[in-house]
mmCIF file of C-alpha atoms in Angstrom:
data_model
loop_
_atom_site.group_PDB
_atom_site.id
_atom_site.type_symbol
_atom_site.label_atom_id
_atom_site.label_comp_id
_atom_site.label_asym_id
_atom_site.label_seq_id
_atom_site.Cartn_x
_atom_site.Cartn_y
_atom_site.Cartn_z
ATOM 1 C CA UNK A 333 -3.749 31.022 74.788
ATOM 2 C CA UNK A 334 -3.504 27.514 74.897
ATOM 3 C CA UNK A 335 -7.042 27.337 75.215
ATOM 4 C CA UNK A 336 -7.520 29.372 71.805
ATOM 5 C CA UNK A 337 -5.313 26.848 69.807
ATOM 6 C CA UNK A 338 -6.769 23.736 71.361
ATOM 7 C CA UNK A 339 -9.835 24.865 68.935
ATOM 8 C CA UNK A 340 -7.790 25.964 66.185
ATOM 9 C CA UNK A 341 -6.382 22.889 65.673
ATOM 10 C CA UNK A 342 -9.386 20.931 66.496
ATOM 11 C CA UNK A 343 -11.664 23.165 63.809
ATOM 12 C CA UNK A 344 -9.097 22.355 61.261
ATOM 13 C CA UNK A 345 -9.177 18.621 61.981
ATOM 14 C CA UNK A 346 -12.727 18.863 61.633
ATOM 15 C CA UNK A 347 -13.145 20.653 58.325
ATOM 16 C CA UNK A 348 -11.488 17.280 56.839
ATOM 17 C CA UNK A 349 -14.792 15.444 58.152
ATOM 18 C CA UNK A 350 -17.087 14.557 55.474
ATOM 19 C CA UNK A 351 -19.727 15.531 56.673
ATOM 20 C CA UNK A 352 -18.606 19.278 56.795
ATOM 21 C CA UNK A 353 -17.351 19.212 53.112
ATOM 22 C CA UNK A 354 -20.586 17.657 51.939
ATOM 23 C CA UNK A 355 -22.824 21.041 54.063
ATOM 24 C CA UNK A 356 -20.078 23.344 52.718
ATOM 25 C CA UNK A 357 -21.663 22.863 48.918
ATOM 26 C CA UNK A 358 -24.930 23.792 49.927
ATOM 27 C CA UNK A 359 -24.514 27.467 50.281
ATOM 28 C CA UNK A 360 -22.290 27.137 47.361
ATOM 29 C CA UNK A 361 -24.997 25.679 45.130
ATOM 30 C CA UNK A 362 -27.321 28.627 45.899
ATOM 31 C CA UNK A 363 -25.109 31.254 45.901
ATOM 32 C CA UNK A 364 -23.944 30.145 42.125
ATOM 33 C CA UNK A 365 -26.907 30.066 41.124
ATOM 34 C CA UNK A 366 -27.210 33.742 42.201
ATOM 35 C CA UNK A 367 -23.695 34.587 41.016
ATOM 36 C CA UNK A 368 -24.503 33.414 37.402
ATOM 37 C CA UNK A 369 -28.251 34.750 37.412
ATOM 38 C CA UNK A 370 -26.891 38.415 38.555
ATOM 39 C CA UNK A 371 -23.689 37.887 36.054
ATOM 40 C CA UNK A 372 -26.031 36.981 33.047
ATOM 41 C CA UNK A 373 -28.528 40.127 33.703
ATOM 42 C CA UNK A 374 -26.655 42.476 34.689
ATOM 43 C CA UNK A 375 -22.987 41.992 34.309
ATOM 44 C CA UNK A 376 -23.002 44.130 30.762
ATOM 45 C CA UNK A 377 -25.380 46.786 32.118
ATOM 46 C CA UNK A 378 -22.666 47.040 35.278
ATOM 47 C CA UNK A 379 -19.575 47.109 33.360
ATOM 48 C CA UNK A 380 -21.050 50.118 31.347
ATOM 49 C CA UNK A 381 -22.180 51.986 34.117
ATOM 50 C CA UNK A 382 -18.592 51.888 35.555
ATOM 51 C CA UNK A 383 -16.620 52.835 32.225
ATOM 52 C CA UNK A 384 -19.130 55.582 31.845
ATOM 53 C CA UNK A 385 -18.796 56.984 34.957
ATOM 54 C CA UNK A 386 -15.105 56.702 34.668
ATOM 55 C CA UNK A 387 -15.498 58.766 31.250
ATOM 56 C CA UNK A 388 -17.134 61.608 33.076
ATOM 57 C CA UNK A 389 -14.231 61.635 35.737
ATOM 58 C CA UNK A 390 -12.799 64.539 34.448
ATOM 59 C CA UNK A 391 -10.070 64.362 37.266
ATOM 60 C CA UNK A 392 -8.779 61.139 35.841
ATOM 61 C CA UNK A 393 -8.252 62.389 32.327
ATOM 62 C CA UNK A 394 -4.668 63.293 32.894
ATOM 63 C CA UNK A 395 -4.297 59.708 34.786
ATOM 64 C CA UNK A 396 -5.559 58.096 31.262
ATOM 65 C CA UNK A 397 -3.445 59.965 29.077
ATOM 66 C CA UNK A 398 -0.550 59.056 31.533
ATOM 67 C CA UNK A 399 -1.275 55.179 30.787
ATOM 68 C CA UNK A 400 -2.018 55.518 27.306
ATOM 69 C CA UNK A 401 1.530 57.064 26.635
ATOM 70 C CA UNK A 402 2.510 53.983 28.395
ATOM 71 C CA UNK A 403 0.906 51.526 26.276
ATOM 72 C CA UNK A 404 -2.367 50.976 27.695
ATOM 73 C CA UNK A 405 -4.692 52.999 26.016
ATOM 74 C CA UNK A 406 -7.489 51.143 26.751
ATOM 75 C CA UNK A 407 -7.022 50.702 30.541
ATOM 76 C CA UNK A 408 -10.645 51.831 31.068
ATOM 77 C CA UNK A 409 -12.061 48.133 29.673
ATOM 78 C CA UNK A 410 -9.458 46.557 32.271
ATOM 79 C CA UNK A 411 -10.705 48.884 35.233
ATOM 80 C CA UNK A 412 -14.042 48.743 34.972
ATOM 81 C CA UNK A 413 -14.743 45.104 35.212
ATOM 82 C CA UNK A 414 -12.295 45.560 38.455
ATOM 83 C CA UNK A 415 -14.735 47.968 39.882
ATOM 84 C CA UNK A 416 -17.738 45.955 39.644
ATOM 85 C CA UNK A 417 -16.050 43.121 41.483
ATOM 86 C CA UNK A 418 -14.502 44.902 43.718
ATOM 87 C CA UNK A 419 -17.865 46.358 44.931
ATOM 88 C CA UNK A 420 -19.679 43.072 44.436
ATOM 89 C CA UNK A 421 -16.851 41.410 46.629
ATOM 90 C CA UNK A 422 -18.167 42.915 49.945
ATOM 91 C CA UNK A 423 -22.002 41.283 48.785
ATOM 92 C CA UNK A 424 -20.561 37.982 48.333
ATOM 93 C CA UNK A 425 -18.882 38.281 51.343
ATOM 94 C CA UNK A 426 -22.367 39.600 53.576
ATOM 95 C CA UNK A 427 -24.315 36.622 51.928
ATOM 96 C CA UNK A 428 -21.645 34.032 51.785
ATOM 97 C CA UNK A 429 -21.526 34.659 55.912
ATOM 98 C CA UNK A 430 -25.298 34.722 56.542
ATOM 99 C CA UNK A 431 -25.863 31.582 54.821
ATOM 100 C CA UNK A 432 -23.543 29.691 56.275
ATOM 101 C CA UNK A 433 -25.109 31.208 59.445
ATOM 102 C CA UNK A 434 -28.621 30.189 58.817
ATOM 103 C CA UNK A 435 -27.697 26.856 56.813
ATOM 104 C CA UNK A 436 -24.106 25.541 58.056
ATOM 105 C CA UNK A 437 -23.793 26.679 61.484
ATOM 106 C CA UNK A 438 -26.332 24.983 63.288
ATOM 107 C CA UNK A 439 -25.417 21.992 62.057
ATOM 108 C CA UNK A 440 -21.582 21.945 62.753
ATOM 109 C CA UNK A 441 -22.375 22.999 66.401
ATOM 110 C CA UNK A 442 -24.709 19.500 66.444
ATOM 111 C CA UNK A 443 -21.677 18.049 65.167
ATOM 112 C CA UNK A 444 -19.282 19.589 67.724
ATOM 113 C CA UNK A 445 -21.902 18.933 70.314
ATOM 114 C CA UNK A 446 -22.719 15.512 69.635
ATOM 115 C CA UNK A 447 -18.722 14.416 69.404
ATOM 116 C CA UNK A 448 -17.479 16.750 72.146
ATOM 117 C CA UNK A 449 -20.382 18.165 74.502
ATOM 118 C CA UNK A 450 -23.014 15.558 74.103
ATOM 119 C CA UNK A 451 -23.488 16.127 78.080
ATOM 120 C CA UNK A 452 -23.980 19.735 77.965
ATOM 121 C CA UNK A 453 -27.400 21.227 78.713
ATOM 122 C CA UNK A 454 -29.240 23.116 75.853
ATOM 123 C CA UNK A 455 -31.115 25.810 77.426
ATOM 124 C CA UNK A 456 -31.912 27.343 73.949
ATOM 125 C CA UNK A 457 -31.152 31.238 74.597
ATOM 126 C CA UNK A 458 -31.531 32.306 71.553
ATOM 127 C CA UNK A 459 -34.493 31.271 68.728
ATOM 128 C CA UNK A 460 -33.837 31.550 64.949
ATOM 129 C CA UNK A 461 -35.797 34.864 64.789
ATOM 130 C CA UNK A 462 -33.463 36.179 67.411
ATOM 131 C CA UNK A 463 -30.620 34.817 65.763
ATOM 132 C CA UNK A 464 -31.759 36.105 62.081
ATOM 133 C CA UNK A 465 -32.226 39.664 64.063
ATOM 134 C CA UNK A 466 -28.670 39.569 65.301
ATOM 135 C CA UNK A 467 -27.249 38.575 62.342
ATOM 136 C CA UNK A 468 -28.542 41.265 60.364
ATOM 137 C CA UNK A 469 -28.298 44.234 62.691
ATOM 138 C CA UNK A 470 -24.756 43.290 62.684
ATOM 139 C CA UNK A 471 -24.244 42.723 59.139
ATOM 140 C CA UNK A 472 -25.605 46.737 58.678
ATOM 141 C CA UNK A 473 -23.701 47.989 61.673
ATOM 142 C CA UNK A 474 -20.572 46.347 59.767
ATOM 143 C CA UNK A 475 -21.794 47.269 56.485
ATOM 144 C CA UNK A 476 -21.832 51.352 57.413
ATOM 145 C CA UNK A 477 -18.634 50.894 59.231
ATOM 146 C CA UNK A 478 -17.096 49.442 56.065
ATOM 147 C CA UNK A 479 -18.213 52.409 53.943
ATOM 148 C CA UNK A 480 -17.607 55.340 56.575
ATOM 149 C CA UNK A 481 -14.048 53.912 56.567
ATOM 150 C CA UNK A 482 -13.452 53.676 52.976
ATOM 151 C CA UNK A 483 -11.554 56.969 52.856
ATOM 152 C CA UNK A 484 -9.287 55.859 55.657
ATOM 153 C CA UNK A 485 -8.097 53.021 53.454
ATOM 154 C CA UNK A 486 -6.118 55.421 50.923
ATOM 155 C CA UNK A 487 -3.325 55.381 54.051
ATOM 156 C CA UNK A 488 -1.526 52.123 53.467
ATOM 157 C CA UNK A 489 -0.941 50.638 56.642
ATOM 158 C CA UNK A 490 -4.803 51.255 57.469
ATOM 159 C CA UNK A 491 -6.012 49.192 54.189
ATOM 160 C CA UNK A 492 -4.047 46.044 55.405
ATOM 161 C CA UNK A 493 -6.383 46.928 59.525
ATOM 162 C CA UNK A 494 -9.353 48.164 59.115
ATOM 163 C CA UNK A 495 -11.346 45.825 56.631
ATOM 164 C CA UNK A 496 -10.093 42.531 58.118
ATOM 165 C CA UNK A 497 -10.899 44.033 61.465
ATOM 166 C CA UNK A 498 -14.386 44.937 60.482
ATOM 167 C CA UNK A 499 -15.263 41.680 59.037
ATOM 168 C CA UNK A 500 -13.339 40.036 62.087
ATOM 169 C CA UNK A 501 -16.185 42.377 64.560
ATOM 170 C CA UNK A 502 -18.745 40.857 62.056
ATOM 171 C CA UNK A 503 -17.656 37.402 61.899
ATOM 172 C CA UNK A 504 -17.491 37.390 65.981
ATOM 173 C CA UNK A 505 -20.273 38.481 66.424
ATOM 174 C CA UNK A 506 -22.551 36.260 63.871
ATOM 175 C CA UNK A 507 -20.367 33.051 64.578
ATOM 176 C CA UNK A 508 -20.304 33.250 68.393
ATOM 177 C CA UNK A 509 -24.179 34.147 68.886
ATOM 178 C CA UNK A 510 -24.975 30.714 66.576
ATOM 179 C CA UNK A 511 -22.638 28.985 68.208
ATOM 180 C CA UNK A 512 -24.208 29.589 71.849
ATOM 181 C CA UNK A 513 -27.535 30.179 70.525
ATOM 182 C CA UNK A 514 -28.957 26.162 71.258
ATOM 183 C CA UNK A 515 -27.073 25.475 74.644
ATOM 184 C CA UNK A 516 -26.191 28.759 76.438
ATOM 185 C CA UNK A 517 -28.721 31.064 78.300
ATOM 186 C CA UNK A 518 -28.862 34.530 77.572
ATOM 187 C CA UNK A 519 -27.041 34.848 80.670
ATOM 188 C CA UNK A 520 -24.599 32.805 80.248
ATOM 189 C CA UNK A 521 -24.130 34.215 76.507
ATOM 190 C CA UNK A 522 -23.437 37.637 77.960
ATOM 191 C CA UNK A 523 -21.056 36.913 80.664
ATOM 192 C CA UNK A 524 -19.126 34.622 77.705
ATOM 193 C CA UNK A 525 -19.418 37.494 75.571
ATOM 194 C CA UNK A 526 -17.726 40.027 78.534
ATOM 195 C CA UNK A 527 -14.952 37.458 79.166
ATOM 196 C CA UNK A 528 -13.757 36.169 76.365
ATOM 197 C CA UNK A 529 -14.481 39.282 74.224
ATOM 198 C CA UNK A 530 -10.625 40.121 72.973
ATOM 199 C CA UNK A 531 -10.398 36.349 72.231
ATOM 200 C CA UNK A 532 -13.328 36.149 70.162
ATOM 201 C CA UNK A 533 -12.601 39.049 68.537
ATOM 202 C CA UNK A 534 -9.216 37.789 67.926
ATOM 203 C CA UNK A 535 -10.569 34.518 66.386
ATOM 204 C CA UNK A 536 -12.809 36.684 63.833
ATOM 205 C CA UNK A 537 -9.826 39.118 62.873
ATOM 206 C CA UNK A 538 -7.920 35.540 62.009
ATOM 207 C CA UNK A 539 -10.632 34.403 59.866
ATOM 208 C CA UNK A 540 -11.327 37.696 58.323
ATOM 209 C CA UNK A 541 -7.639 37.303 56.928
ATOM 210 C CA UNK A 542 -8.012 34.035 55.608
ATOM 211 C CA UNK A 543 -11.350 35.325 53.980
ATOM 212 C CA UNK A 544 -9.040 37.975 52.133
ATOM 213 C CA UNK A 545 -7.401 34.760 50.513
ATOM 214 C CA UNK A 546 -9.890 34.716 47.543
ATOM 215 C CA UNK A 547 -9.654 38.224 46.303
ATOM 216 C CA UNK A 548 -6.722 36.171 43.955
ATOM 217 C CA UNK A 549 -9.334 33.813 42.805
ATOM 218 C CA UNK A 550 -11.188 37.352 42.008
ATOM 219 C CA UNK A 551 -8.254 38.818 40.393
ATOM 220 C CA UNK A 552 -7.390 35.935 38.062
ATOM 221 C CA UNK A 553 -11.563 36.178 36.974
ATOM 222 C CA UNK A 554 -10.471 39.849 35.637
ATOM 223 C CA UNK A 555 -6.965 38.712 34.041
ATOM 224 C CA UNK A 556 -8.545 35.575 32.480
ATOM 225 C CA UNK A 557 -12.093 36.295 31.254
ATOM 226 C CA UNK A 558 -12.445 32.831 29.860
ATOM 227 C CA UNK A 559 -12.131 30.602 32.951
ATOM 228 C CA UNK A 560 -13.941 33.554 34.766
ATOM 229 C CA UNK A 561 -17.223 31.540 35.522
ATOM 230 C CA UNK A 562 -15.397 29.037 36.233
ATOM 231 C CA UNK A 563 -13.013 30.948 39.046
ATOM 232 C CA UNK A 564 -15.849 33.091 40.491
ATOM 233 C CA UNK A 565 -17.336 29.921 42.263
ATOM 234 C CA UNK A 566 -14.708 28.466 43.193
ATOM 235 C CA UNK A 567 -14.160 31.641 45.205
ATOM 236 C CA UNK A 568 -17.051 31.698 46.282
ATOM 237 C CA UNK A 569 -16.704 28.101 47.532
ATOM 238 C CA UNK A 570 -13.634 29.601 49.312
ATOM 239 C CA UNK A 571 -15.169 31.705 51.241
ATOM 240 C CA UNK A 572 -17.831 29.568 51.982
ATOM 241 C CA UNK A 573 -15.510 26.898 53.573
ATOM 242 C CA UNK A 574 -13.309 29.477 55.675
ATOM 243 C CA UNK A 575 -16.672 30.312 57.473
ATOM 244 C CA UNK A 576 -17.351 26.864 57.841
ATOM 245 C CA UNK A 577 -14.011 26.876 59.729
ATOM 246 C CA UNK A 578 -14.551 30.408 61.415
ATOM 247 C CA UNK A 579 -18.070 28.493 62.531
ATOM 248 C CA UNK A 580 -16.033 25.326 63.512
ATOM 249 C CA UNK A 581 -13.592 27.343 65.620
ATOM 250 C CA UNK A 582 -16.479 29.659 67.332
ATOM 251 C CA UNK A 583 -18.398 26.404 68.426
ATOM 252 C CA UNK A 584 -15.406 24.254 69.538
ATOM 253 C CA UNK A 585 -14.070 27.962 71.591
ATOM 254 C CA UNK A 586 -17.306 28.769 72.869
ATOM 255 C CA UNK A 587 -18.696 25.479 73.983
ATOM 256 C CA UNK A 588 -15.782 24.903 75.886
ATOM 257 C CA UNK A 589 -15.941 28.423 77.321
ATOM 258 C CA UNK A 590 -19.528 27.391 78.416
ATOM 259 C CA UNK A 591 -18.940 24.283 79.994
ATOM 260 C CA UNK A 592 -16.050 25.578 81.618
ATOM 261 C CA UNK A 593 -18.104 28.649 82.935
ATOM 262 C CA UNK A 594 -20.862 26.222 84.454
ATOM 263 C CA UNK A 595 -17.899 24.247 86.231
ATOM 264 C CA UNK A 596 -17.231 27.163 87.816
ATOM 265 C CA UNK A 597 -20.428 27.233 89.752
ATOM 266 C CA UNK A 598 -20.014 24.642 92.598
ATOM 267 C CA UNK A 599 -23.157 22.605 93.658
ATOM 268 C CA UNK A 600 -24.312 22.689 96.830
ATOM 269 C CA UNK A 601 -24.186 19.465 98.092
ATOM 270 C CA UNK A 602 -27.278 18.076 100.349
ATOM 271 C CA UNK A 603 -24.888 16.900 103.692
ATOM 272 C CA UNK A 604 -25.155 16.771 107.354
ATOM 273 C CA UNK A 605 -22.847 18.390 109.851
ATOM 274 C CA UNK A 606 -20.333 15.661 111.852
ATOM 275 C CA UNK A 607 -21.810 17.070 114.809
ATOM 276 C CA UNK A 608 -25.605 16.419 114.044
ATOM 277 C CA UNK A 609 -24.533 12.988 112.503
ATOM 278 C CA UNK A 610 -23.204 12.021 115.827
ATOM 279 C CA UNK A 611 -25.857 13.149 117.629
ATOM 280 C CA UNK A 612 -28.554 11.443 115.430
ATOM 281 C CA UNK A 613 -29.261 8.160 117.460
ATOM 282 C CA UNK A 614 -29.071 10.006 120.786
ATOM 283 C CA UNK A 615 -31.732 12.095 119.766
ATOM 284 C CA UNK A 616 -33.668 9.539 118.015
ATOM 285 C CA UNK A 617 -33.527 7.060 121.106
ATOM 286 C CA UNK A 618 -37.121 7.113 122.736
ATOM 287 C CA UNK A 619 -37.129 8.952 126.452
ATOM 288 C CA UNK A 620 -38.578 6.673 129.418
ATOM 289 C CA UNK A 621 -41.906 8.555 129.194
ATOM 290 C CA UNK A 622 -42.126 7.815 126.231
ATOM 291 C CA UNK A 623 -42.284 4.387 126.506
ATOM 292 C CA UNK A 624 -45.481 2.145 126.428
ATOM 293 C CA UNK A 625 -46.857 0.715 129.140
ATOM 294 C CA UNK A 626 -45.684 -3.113 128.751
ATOM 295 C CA UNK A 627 -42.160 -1.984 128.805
ATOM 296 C CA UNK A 628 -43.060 0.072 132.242
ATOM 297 C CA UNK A 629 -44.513 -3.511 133.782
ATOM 298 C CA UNK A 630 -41.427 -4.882 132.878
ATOM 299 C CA UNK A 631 -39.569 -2.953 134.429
ATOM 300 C CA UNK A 632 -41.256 -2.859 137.551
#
């Protein structure tokens, strides 16, 4: 346990460095860009797709005659907008993580590495194809887990589990892989992996809390349409920097699991035995037949 906070606290010190708020506005630049691009196109066309298919919902008529008697007859412009983000939300989230995978990660493990680990070996297990192919497969393995759960999340203690815990699995997986990727073996990445498996999956479920954080930042875009272009990327920024803290976290844990798994295996020192050191100049000293003949003539 102690082990686990000594990299909490040391991937929150770090986030303060300047360096890792100046890489955290990279992905942030490119993924407004995409925010705004998709919002201008298609943010209309979206909006009316959802209030018309919430007009042919002829189970919800009795729910919308239920709110207009209550005031809100118009509750359909309200919930529409809230469906769109709600199922853009998990996007963000998918391309908010892999680029700070591809772009950020790297980087704040040289960081780590350089301040912390600057003796550790790179073996380079793992390539940036191999890395991109992880990344991925994981992101759709989470992705159909997040929509074959979806009816699970109408139970409401299972709402409040089984997303964070999803994007936790994702978030481990992605985060520890790049954070190994440069200096562990494949190897060594797999007997990390076995080992420290409920801790690393334990450090992802704890970031994929924090990463619920900006769904506010969402909601106050729907309550306050004005400031919403304003609010969307600085959510977006949000998330951006709590995976720059779940990578922080991952490469401070797992370099330290790595250099304490190769202290584990002892080197075998090159030594001689007492016995044979004691022995040494008896059986080095030359034996009379050995010697030449002068020494003979001498003797004599």
């Amino acid at each position: 346990m102690a082990f686990l906070f000594d990299s909490f606290w040391r991937a929150v010190v770090y986030c303060m460095h300047p360096r890792v708020i100046a890489l955290s506005l990279l992905p942030l630049l490119l993924m407004g860009a995409l925010a705004l691009g998709l919002s201008h196109w298609y943010w209309d066309a979206a909006v009316a797709m959802a209030h018309s298919w919430l007009d042919s919902w002829g189970l919800m008529e009795g729910f919308w005659g239920w709110l207009a008697n209550l005031g809100l007859g118009d509750a359909k412009a309200y919930v529409a907008p809230l469906m769109v983000v709600a199922l853009v939300t998990p996007l963000v989230v998918v391309v908010s993580l892999l680029l700070v995978a591809m772009l950020m990660t790297p980087a704040l493990v040289s960081l780590v590495s350089q301040r912390r680990f600057h003796a550790l070996e790179r073996k380079k297990g793992g390539s940036f194809i191999v890395s991109l192919a992880w990344s991925i497969g994981s992101t759709v393995l989470a992705l159909m887990a997040m929509v074959a759960s979806m009816p699970l999340w109408l139970i409401p203690p299972l709402v409040l589990i089984l997303p964070p815990l999803i994007w936790g699995w994702l978030t481990y997986r992605v985060m520890a892989f790049d954070a190994l990727a440069e200096h562990a073996s494949r190897a060594e990445r797999t007997e990390i992996f076995r080992r420290y498996r409920i801790s690393l999956l334990g450090i992802g479920v704890l970031c994929g809390y924090l990463g619920a954080a900006p769904a506010i930042v969402w909601a106050s875009g729907i309550l306050f349409a004005a400031a919403f272009f304003v609010l969307i990327p600085l959510a977006i920024w949000i998330y951006t920097l709590v995976f720059a803290f779940s990578s922080l976290w991952f490469a401070h844990f797992c370099l330290a699991a790595l250099e304490r798994l190769r202290a584990e295996v002892p080197m075998a020192p090159a030594r001689l035995d007492a016995v044979e050191v004691l022995e040494a100049p008896s059986s080095l000293a030359p034996s009379p037949d050995d010697r030449p003949p002068l020494l003979e003539s001498v003797d004599k």
